[in-house]
PDB file of C-alpha atoms and ligand atoms in Angstrom:
ATOM      1  CA  MET A   1     208.756 -12.136 125.613  1.00 53.00           C
ATOM      2  CA  LEU A   2     206.808  -9.094 126.796  1.00 53.00           C
ATOM      3  CA  LYS A   3     204.966  -6.944 124.297  1.00 55.00           C
ATOM      4  CA  LEU A   4     203.684  -4.029 126.428  1.00 66.00           C
ATOM      5  CA  GLU A   5     205.775  -0.938 127.045  1.00 76.00           C
ATOM      6  CA  ASP A   6     208.539  -1.187 129.621  1.00 85.00           C
ATOM      7  CA  SER A   7     210.825   1.762 130.515  1.00 88.00           C
ATOM      8  CA  TYR A   8     214.287   2.520 131.931  1.00 90.00           C
ATOM      9  CA  ARG A   9     212.644   3.894 135.056  1.00 92.00           C
ATOM     10  CA  HIS A  10     210.700   0.681 135.642  1.00 92.00           C
ATOM     11  CA  LYS A  11     213.776  -1.427 134.879  1.00 94.00           C
ATOM     12  CA  GLY A  12     215.706   0.530 137.502  1.00 95.00           C
ATOM     13  CA  GLN A  13     212.923   0.079 140.054  1.00 95.00           C
ATOM     14  CA  ARG A  14     212.905  -3.648 139.289  1.00 96.00           C
ATOM     15  CA  ARG A  15     216.650  -3.944 139.902  1.00 97.00           C
ATOM     16  CA  GLU A  16     216.086  -2.214 143.260  1.00 98.00           C
ATOM     17  CA  LEU A  17     213.274  -4.640 144.075  1.00 98.00           C
ATOM     18  CA  VAL A  18     215.552  -7.585 143.268  1.00 98.00           C
ATOM     19  CA  ASN A  19     218.186  -6.136 145.630  1.00 98.00           C
ATOM     20  CA  VAL A  20     215.558  -5.863 148.380  1.00 98.00           C
ATOM     21  CA  ILE A  21     214.464  -9.482 147.886  1.00 98.00           C
ATOM     22  CA  ARG A  22     218.072 -10.693 147.772  1.00 98.00           C
ATOM     23  CA  LYS A  23     218.781  -8.941 151.077  1.00 98.00           C
ATOM     24  CA  LYS A  24     215.762 -10.691 152.596  1.00 98.00           C
ATOM     25  CA  GLY A  25     217.429 -14.026 151.795  1.00 98.00           C
ATOM     26  CA  ILE A  26     216.462 -15.202 148.299  1.00 98.00           C
ATOM     27  CA  LYS A  27     219.533 -16.842 146.729  1.00 98.00           C
ATOM     28  CA  ASN A  28     218.275 -18.641 143.629  1.00 98.00           C
ATOM     29  CA  GLU A  29     219.636 -16.563 140.729  1.00 98.00           C
ATOM     30  CA  ALA A  30     217.164 -17.957 138.200  1.00 98.00           C
ATOM     31  CA  VAL A  31     214.275 -16.836 140.430  1.00 98.00           C
ATOM     32  CA  LEU A  32     215.836 -13.386 140.923  1.00 98.00           C
ATOM     33  CA  ASN A  33     216.392 -13.092 137.154  1.00 98.00           C
ATOM     34  CA  ALA A  34     212.740 -13.903 136.510  1.00 98.00           C
ATOM     35  CA  ILE A  35     211.604 -11.195 138.960  1.00 98.00           C
ATOM     36  CA  ASN A  36     214.020  -8.809 137.249  1.00 97.00           C
ATOM     37  CA  ALA A  37     212.650  -9.684 133.812  1.00 96.00           C
ATOM     38  CA  ILE A  38     208.912  -9.368 134.454  1.00 96.00           C
ATOM     39  CA  PRO A  39     207.411  -5.864 134.360  1.00 96.00           C
ATOM     40  CA  ARG A  40     205.211  -6.144 137.452  1.00 96.00           C
ATOM     41  CA  HIS A  41     203.550  -2.816 136.590  1.00 95.00           C
ATOM     42  CA  PHE A  42     201.830  -4.559 133.643  1.00 94.00           C
ATOM     43  CA  PHE A  43     199.823  -6.468 136.275  1.00 94.00           C
ATOM     44  CA  PHE A  44     198.530  -3.240 137.883  1.00 90.00           C
ATOM     45  CA  ASP A  45     195.949  -0.628 136.882  1.00 86.00           C
ATOM     46  CA  SER A  46     197.815   2.366 135.432  1.00 83.00           C
ATOM     47  CA  ALA A  47     196.742   4.505 138.437  1.00 84.00           C
ATOM     48  CA  LEU A  48     198.739   2.146 140.688  1.00 86.00           C
ATOM     49  CA  HIS A  49     201.909   1.782 138.563  1.00 85.00           C
ATOM     50  CA  SER A  50     203.931   3.769 141.097  1.00 87.00           C
ATOM     51  CA  HIS A  51     203.346   0.967 143.653  1.00 92.00           C
ATOM     52  CA  ALA A  52     204.289  -1.950 141.402  1.00 94.00           C
ATOM     53  CA  TYR A  53     207.903  -2.224 142.586  1.00 96.00           C
ATOM     54  CA  GLU A  54     207.228  -1.955 146.293  1.00 96.00           C
ATOM     55  CA  ASP A  55     207.763  -5.294 147.991  1.00 97.00           C
ATOM     56  CA  LYS A  56     204.095  -5.517 148.928  1.00 96.00           C
ATOM     57  CA  ALA A  57     200.937  -7.444 148.073  1.00 93.00           C
ATOM     58  CA  PHE A  58     198.331  -5.349 146.274  1.00 92.00           C
ATOM     59  CA  PRO A  59     194.561  -5.594 145.599  1.00 89.00           C
ATOM     60  CA  ILE A  60     193.611  -6.978 142.156  1.00 86.00           C
ATOM     61  CA  GLY A  61     189.805  -6.908 142.567  1.00 83.00           C
ATOM     62  CA  GLU A  62     187.307  -9.535 143.748  1.00 83.00           C
ATOM     63  CA  GLY A  63     188.801  -9.190 147.270  1.00 85.00           C
ATOM     64  CA  GLN A  64     192.039 -10.848 146.059  1.00 86.00           C
ATOM     65  CA  THR A  65     195.682  -9.768 145.860  1.00 88.00           C
ATOM     66  CA  ILE A  66     198.815 -10.048 143.747  1.00 92.00           C
ATOM     67  CA  SER A  67     201.285 -11.605 146.220  1.00 92.00           C
ATOM     68  CA  GLN A  68     204.263  -9.705 147.627  1.00 97.00           C
ATOM     69  CA  PRO A  69     207.302 -10.229 145.336  1.00 98.00           C
ATOM     70  CA  TYR A  70     209.346 -11.658 148.232  1.00 98.00           C
ATOM     71  CA  THR A  71     206.603 -14.227 148.871  1.00 98.00           C
ATOM     72  CA  VAL A  72     206.508 -15.187 145.179  1.00 98.00           C
ATOM     73  CA  ALA A  73     210.303 -15.558 145.183  1.00 98.00           C
ATOM     74  CA  PHE A  74     210.268 -17.550 148.459  1.00 98.00           C
ATOM     75  CA  GLN A  75     207.640 -20.018 147.252  1.00 98.00           C
ATOM     76  CA  THR A  76     209.329 -20.362 143.857  1.00 98.00           C
ATOM     77  CA  GLU A  77     212.726 -20.996 145.461  1.00 98.00           C
ATOM     78  CA  LEU A  78     211.200 -23.748 147.647  1.00 98.00           C
ATOM     79  CA  LEU A  79     209.662 -25.312 144.546  1.00 98.00           C
ATOM     80  CA  GLU A  80     213.152 -26.013 143.039  1.00 98.00           C
ATOM     81  CA  VAL A  81     211.847 -25.516 139.501  1.00 98.00           C
ATOM     82  CA  ASN A  82     213.617 -27.446 136.734  1.00 98.00           C
ATOM     83  CA  LYS A  83     213.232 -26.764 133.016  1.00 98.00           C
ATOM     84  CA  GLY A  84     210.220 -28.743 131.708  1.00 98.00           C
ATOM     85  CA  ASP A  85     208.653 -29.384 135.133  1.00 98.00           C
ATOM     86  CA  LYS A  86     204.906 -29.862 134.981  1.00 98.00           C
ATOM     87  CA  ILE A  87     203.592 -27.494 137.644  1.00 99.00           C
ATOM     88  CA  LEU A  88     200.096 -26.953 139.022  1.00 99.00           C
ATOM     89  CA  GLU A  89     199.474 -23.511 140.490  1.00 98.00           C
ATOM     90  CA  ILE A  90     196.353 -23.156 142.651  1.00 98.00           C
ATOM     91  CA  GLY A  91     195.198 -19.510 142.683  1.00 97.00           C
ATOM     92  CA  THR A  92     195.992 -17.863 139.309  1.00 97.00           C
ATOM     93  CA  GLY A  93     195.025 -14.385 140.569  1.00 96.00           C
ATOM     94  CA  SER A  94     196.865 -11.731 138.541  1.00 95.00           C
ATOM     95  CA  GLY A  95     199.030 -14.321 136.745  1.00 97.00           C
ATOM     96  CA  TYR A  96     202.307 -12.910 138.104  1.00 97.00           C
ATOM     97  CA  GLN A  97     203.395 -16.137 139.844  1.00 98.00           C
ATOM     98  CA  ALA A  98     202.451 -18.120 136.728  1.00 98.00           C
ATOM     99  CA  ALA A  99     204.620 -15.759 134.637  1.00 98.00           C
ATOM    100  CA  VAL A 100     207.591 -16.358 136.957  1.00 98.00           C
ATOM    101  CA  LEU A 101     207.170 -20.146 136.566  1.00 98.00           C
ATOM    102  CA  TYR A 102     206.838 -19.767 132.783  1.00 98.00           C
ATOM    103  CA  LEU A 103     210.100 -17.804 132.617  1.00 98.00           C
ATOM    104  CA  LEU A 104     211.736 -20.681 134.504  1.00 98.00           C
ATOM    105  CA  GLU A 105     210.655 -22.841 131.542  1.00 98.00           C
ATOM    106  CA  ALA A 106     208.069 -24.891 133.417  1.00 98.00           C
ATOM    107  CA  GLN A 107     204.858 -26.222 131.834  1.00 98.00           C
ATOM    108  CA  VAL A 108     202.342 -24.370 133.948  1.00 98.00           C
ATOM    109  CA  HIS A 109     198.737 -25.385 134.661  1.00 98.00           C
ATOM    110  CA  THR A 110     196.993 -22.737 136.731  1.00 98.00           C
ATOM    111  CA  ILE A 111     193.524 -22.879 138.283  1.00 98.00           C
ATOM    112  CA  GLU A 112     191.424 -19.990 139.598  1.00 97.00           C
ATOM    113  CA  PHE A 113     188.153 -20.045 141.550  1.00 96.00           C
ATOM    114  CA  GLN A 114     186.902 -16.518 140.730  1.00 95.00           C
ATOM    115  CA  PRO A 115     185.433 -16.326 137.197  1.00 97.00           C
ATOM    116  CA  LYS A 116     186.307 -12.621 136.709  1.00 96.00           C
ATOM    117  CA  LEU A 117     189.973 -13.125 137.590  1.00 95.00           C
ATOM    118  CA  TYR A 118     190.138 -16.275 135.450  1.00 97.00           C
ATOM    119  CA  GLU A 119     188.699 -14.415 132.432  1.00 97.00           C
ATOM    120  CA  ARG A 120     190.905 -11.364 132.902  1.00 96.00           C
ATOM    121  CA  THR A 121     194.177 -13.241 133.416  1.00 97.00           C
ATOM    122  CA  LYS A 122     193.473 -15.753 130.640  1.00 98.00           C
ATOM    123  CA  LYS A 123     193.248 -12.800 128.223  1.00 97.00           C
ATOM    124  CA  PHE A 124     196.118 -10.827 129.724  1.00 96.00           C
ATOM    125  CA  LEU A 125     198.999 -13.326 130.024  1.00 97.00           C
ATOM    126  CA  PRO A 126     199.051 -14.287 126.310  1.00 97.00           C
ATOM    127  CA  ARG A 127     199.182 -10.541 125.462  1.00 94.00           C
ATOM    128  CA  ILE A 128     202.518 -10.298 127.264  1.00 94.00           C
ATOM    129  CA  GLY A 129     203.805 -13.514 125.703  1.00 94.00           C
ATOM    130  CA  VAL A 130     203.258 -15.843 128.681  1.00 97.00           C
ATOM    131  CA  LYS A 131     201.934 -19.257 127.652  1.00 98.00           C
ATOM    132  CA  VAL A 132     200.300 -21.299 130.401  1.00 98.00           C
ATOM    133  CA  LYS A 133     197.164 -23.455 130.614  1.00 98.00           C
ATOM    134  CA  PHE A 134     194.195 -21.876 132.441  1.00 98.00           C
ATOM    135  CA  TYR A 135     191.405 -23.626 134.328  1.00 98.00           C
ATOM    136  CA  LEU A 136     188.359 -22.229 136.125  1.00 98.00           C
ATOM    137  CA  GLY A 137     187.240 -24.074 139.236  1.00 97.00           C
ATOM    138  CA  ASP A 138     187.948 -25.187 142.771  1.00 97.00           C
ATOM    139  CA  GLY A 139     191.639 -26.073 142.907  1.00 98.00           C
ATOM    140  CA  SER A 140     191.604 -26.981 146.607  1.00 97.00           C
ATOM    141  CA  LYS A 141     191.406 -30.615 145.522  1.00 94.00           C
ATOM    142  CA  GLY A 142     193.960 -30.114 142.753  1.00 98.00           C
ATOM    143  CA  LEU A 143     193.346 -30.771 139.077  1.00 98.00           C
ATOM    144  CA  PRO A 144     193.204 -34.584 138.832  1.00 98.00           C
ATOM    145  CA  GLN A 145     192.584 -34.671 135.077  1.00 97.00           C
ATOM    146  CA  LYS A 146     196.119 -33.351 134.374  1.00 98.00           C
ATOM    147  CA  ALA A 147     197.916 -35.164 137.249  1.00 98.00           C
ATOM    148  CA  PRO A 148     200.568 -36.234 138.116  1.00 98.00           C
ATOM    149  CA  TYR A 149     202.671 -33.088 138.593  1.00 98.00           C
ATOM    150  CA  ASP A 150     206.348 -32.544 139.352  1.00 98.00           C
ATOM    151  CA  LYS A 151     205.436 -29.602 141.551  1.00 98.00           C
ATOM    152  CA  ILE A 152     202.317 -28.029 143.067  1.00 98.00           C
ATOM    153  CA  ILE A 153     202.202 -24.475 144.442  1.00 98.00           C
ATOM    154  CA  VAL A 154     199.251 -23.134 146.414  1.00 98.00           C
ATOM    155  CA  THR A 155     199.048 -19.329 146.537  1.00 97.00           C
ATOM    156  CA  ALA A 156     196.202 -19.030 149.076  1.00 96.00           C
ATOM    157  CA  GLY A 157     196.185 -19.966 152.766  1.00 97.00           C
ATOM    158  CA  ALA A 158     194.887 -23.482 153.517  1.00 98.00           C
ATOM    159  CA  PRO A 159     193.451 -24.766 156.829  1.00 97.00           C
ATOM    160  CA  VAL A 160     195.126 -28.185 156.350  1.00 97.00           C
ATOM    161  CA  ILE A 161     197.329 -29.922 153.783  1.00 96.00           C
ATOM    162  CA  PRO A 162     194.848 -31.329 151.247  1.00 93.00           C
ATOM    163  CA  ASN A 163     195.604 -35.019 150.838  1.00 94.00           C
ATOM    164  CA  ASP A 164     194.402 -34.901 147.215  1.00 96.00           C
ATOM    165  CA  LEU A 165     197.327 -32.620 146.359  1.00 97.00           C
ATOM    166  CA  LEU A 166     199.863 -35.119 147.714  1.00 97.00           C
ATOM    167  CA  LYS A 167     198.167 -37.863 145.665  1.00 97.00           C
ATOM    168  CA  GLN A 168     198.567 -35.780 142.494  1.00 98.00           C
ATOM    169  CA  LEU A 169     202.338 -35.368 142.959  1.00 98.00           C
ATOM    170  CA  LYS A 170     204.891 -37.622 141.250  1.00 98.00           C
ATOM    171  CA  VAL A 171     207.400 -39.418 143.465  1.00 98.00           C
ATOM    172  CA  ASN A 172     210.153 -36.846 144.207  1.00 98.00           C
ATOM    173  CA  GLY A 173     207.570 -34.126 143.584  1.00 98.00           C
ATOM    174  CA  ILE A 174     207.275 -31.043 145.788  1.00 98.00           C
ATOM    175  CA  LEU A 175     204.188 -29.295 147.194  1.00 98.00           C
ATOM    176  CA  VAL A 176     204.589 -25.745 148.556  1.00 98.00           C
ATOM    177  CA  ILE A 177     201.586 -24.541 150.550  1.00 98.00           C
ATOM    178  CA  PRO A 178     200.869 -21.973 153.276  1.00 98.00           C
ATOM    179  CA  VAL A 179     198.913 -23.678 156.091  1.00 98.00           C
ATOM    180  CA  GLY A 180     197.349 -22.072 159.152  1.00 98.00           C
ATOM    181  CA  ASN A 181     194.347 -19.948 160.119  1.00 97.00           C
ATOM    182  CA  ARG A 182     192.636 -17.200 158.128  1.00 94.00           C
ATOM    183  CA  VAL A 183     195.107 -14.529 159.272  1.00 94.00           C
ATOM    184  CA  SER A 184     198.512 -16.215 159.315  1.00 97.00           C
ATOM    185  CA  GLN A 185     199.977 -19.340 157.759  1.00 98.00           C
ATOM    186  CA  LYS A 186     203.221 -21.252 158.000  1.00 98.00           C
ATOM    187  CA  MET A 187     204.916 -21.962 154.673  1.00 98.00           C
ATOM    188  CA  MET A 188     205.264 -25.717 154.246  1.00 98.00           C
ATOM    189  CA  LYS A 189     207.309 -27.706 151.764  1.00 98.00           C
ATOM    190  CA  LEU A 190     206.312 -31.352 151.318  1.00 98.00           C
ATOM    191  CA  THR A 191     208.528 -33.669 149.308  1.00 98.00           C
ATOM    192  CA  LYS A 192     207.032 -36.975 148.197  1.00 98.00           C
ATOM    193  CA  ILE A 193     209.946 -39.324 148.836  1.00 97.00           C
ATOM    194  CA  SER A 194     207.969 -42.442 147.892  1.00 97.00           C
ATOM    195  CA  GLU A 195     204.303 -43.361 147.354  1.00 94.00           C
ATOM    196  CA  THR A 196     203.932 -43.641 151.146  1.00 94.00           C
ATOM    197  CA  LYS A 197     206.603 -41.322 152.576  1.00 97.00           C
ATOM    198  CA  ILE A 198     206.454 -37.497 152.786  1.00 97.00           C
ATOM    199  CA  LEU A 199     209.229 -35.224 154.048  1.00 98.00           C
ATOM    200  CA  GLN A 200     207.649 -32.176 155.708  1.00 98.00           C
ATOM    201  CA  GLU A 201     209.583 -28.913 156.233  1.00 98.00           C
ATOM    202  CA  GLU A 202     208.234 -25.731 157.836  1.00 98.00           C
ATOM    203  CA  TYR A 203     209.308 -22.145 157.195  1.00 98.00           C
ATOM    204  CA  ASP A 204     208.251 -18.631 158.262  1.00 97.00           C
ATOM    205  CA  ASN A 205     204.750 -17.269 158.665  1.00 98.00           C
ATOM    206  CA  PHE A 206     202.995 -15.429 155.827  1.00 97.00           C
ATOM    207  CA  ALA A 207     199.578 -13.801 155.400  1.00 96.00           C
ATOM    208  CA  PHE A 208     197.638 -15.089 152.376  1.00 95.00           C
ATOM    209  CA  VAL A 209     194.003 -14.675 151.382  1.00 94.00           C
ATOM    210  CA  PRO A 210     192.070 -17.853 152.262  1.00 95.00           C
ATOM    211  CA  LEU A 211     192.013 -20.920 150.033  1.00 97.00           C
ATOM    212  CA  LEU A 212     188.298 -21.405 149.365  1.00 96.00           C
ATOM    213  CA  GLY A 213     186.452 -24.534 148.298  1.00 96.00           C
ATOM    214  CA  THR A 214     185.941 -28.068 149.513  1.00 94.00           C
ATOM    215  CA  GLY A 215     189.575 -28.638 150.534  1.00 91.00           C
ATOM    216  CA  GLY A 216     189.944 -25.088 151.888  1.00 94.00           C
ATOM    217  CA  TRP A 217     187.823 -22.681 153.967  1.00 93.00           C
ATOM    218  CA  ARG A 218     184.179 -23.346 153.106  1.00 82.00           C
TER     219      ARG A 218
HETATM  220  N1  SAM B 301     199.246 -16.349 142.372  1.00 83.92           N
HETATM  221  C1  SAM B 301     198.550 -15.093 142.385  1.00 83.92           C
HETATM  222  C2  SAM B 301     199.298 -13.980 141.717  1.00 83.92           C
HETATM  223  O1  SAM B 301     200.450 -14.204 141.306  1.00 83.92           O
HETATM  224  O2  SAM B 301     198.714 -12.911 141.567  1.00 83.92           O
HETATM  225  C3  SAM B 301     198.202 -14.659 143.795  1.00 83.92           C
HETATM  226  C4  SAM B 301     196.861 -15.046 144.068  1.00 83.92           C
HETATM  227  S1  SAM B 301     195.956 -14.517 145.451  1.00 83.92           S
HETATM  228  C5  SAM B 301     197.079 -14.347 146.762  1.00 83.92           C
HETATM  229  C6  SAM B 301     195.145 -16.080 145.763  1.00 83.92           C
HETATM  230  C7  SAM B 301     194.221 -16.531 144.661  1.00 83.92           C
HETATM  231  O3  SAM B 301     193.714 -17.829 144.991  1.00 83.92           O
HETATM  232  C8  SAM B 301     193.009 -15.634 144.455  1.00 83.92           C
HETATM  233  O4  SAM B 301     192.965 -15.218 143.120  1.00 83.92           O
HETATM  234  C9  SAM B 301     191.829 -16.539 144.810  1.00 83.92           C
HETATM  235  O5  SAM B 301     190.669 -16.262 144.067  1.00 83.92           O
HETATM  236  C10 SAM B 301     192.394 -17.909 144.489  1.00 83.92           C
HETATM  237  N2  SAM B 301     191.734 -19.035 145.138  1.00 83.92           N
HETATM  238  C11 SAM B 301     191.246 -19.121 146.403  1.00 83.92           C
HETATM  239  N3  SAM B 301     190.721 -20.348 146.608  1.00 83.92           N
HETATM  240  C12 SAM B 301     190.880 -21.046 145.451  1.00 83.92           C
HETATM  241  C13 SAM B 301     190.527 -22.372 145.040  1.00 83.92           C
HETATM  242  N4  SAM B 301     189.914 -23.225 145.836  1.00 83.92           N
HETATM  243  N5  SAM B 301     190.864 -22.748 143.784  1.00 83.92           N
HETATM  244  C14 SAM B 301     191.492 -21.890 142.930  1.00 83.92           C
HETATM  245  N6  SAM B 301     191.833 -20.625 143.271  1.00 83.92           N
HETATM  246  C15 SAM B 301     191.539 -20.214 144.512  1.00 83.92           C
END
């Protein structure tokens, strides 16, 4: 799948990273395999390659970050990805989360608010063999033109659960979204049991950059 240069050293560091994430509680083997398969250093400037396999978020420009690998794994595990799922990701950023979903054989639609990140990632992911659909715009209200989705993942911190996202889910669909204030958010999993019934589950606190736009922080 990936056409840039990987190395034994990076592969070893990736196996270590997977061990770290496993010890923190991630159990889904398909998710762990995806993290193991994706050279995260490709998503970094070459000057920062030595940091790519630390379990940390990192700046990617425009005041944004590539999420911590554990966070990516946690959100992906909650999403219960099945082969062929139609997934909307809100917050393309570096494209790393989108690449994980692609390796899990989902059909990925990803939307980004910042034009520079959109342009950069839209060029970059195809170069490493990752095929997803890119959109530029405010994803805080979802992407109604491609709805409904099996799953929706929000990778920025929201002040509330945007009702539009629940509307764009299929019945039995899952929304994973961090909700809270600008500094700390609780990870939430919402399962649409029927057109009118939502099962809401809450998990640990995380620290995401803010979800901007009309359904986010204005
Ligand atoms: N998923 C990304 C990755 O794997 O690198 C992490 C992204 S970063 C934590 C959050 C991203 O959400 C940023 O790129 C930010 O520009 C984007 N964002 C914030 N508000 C948004 C909105 N309303 N619509 C779309 N993207 C948004």
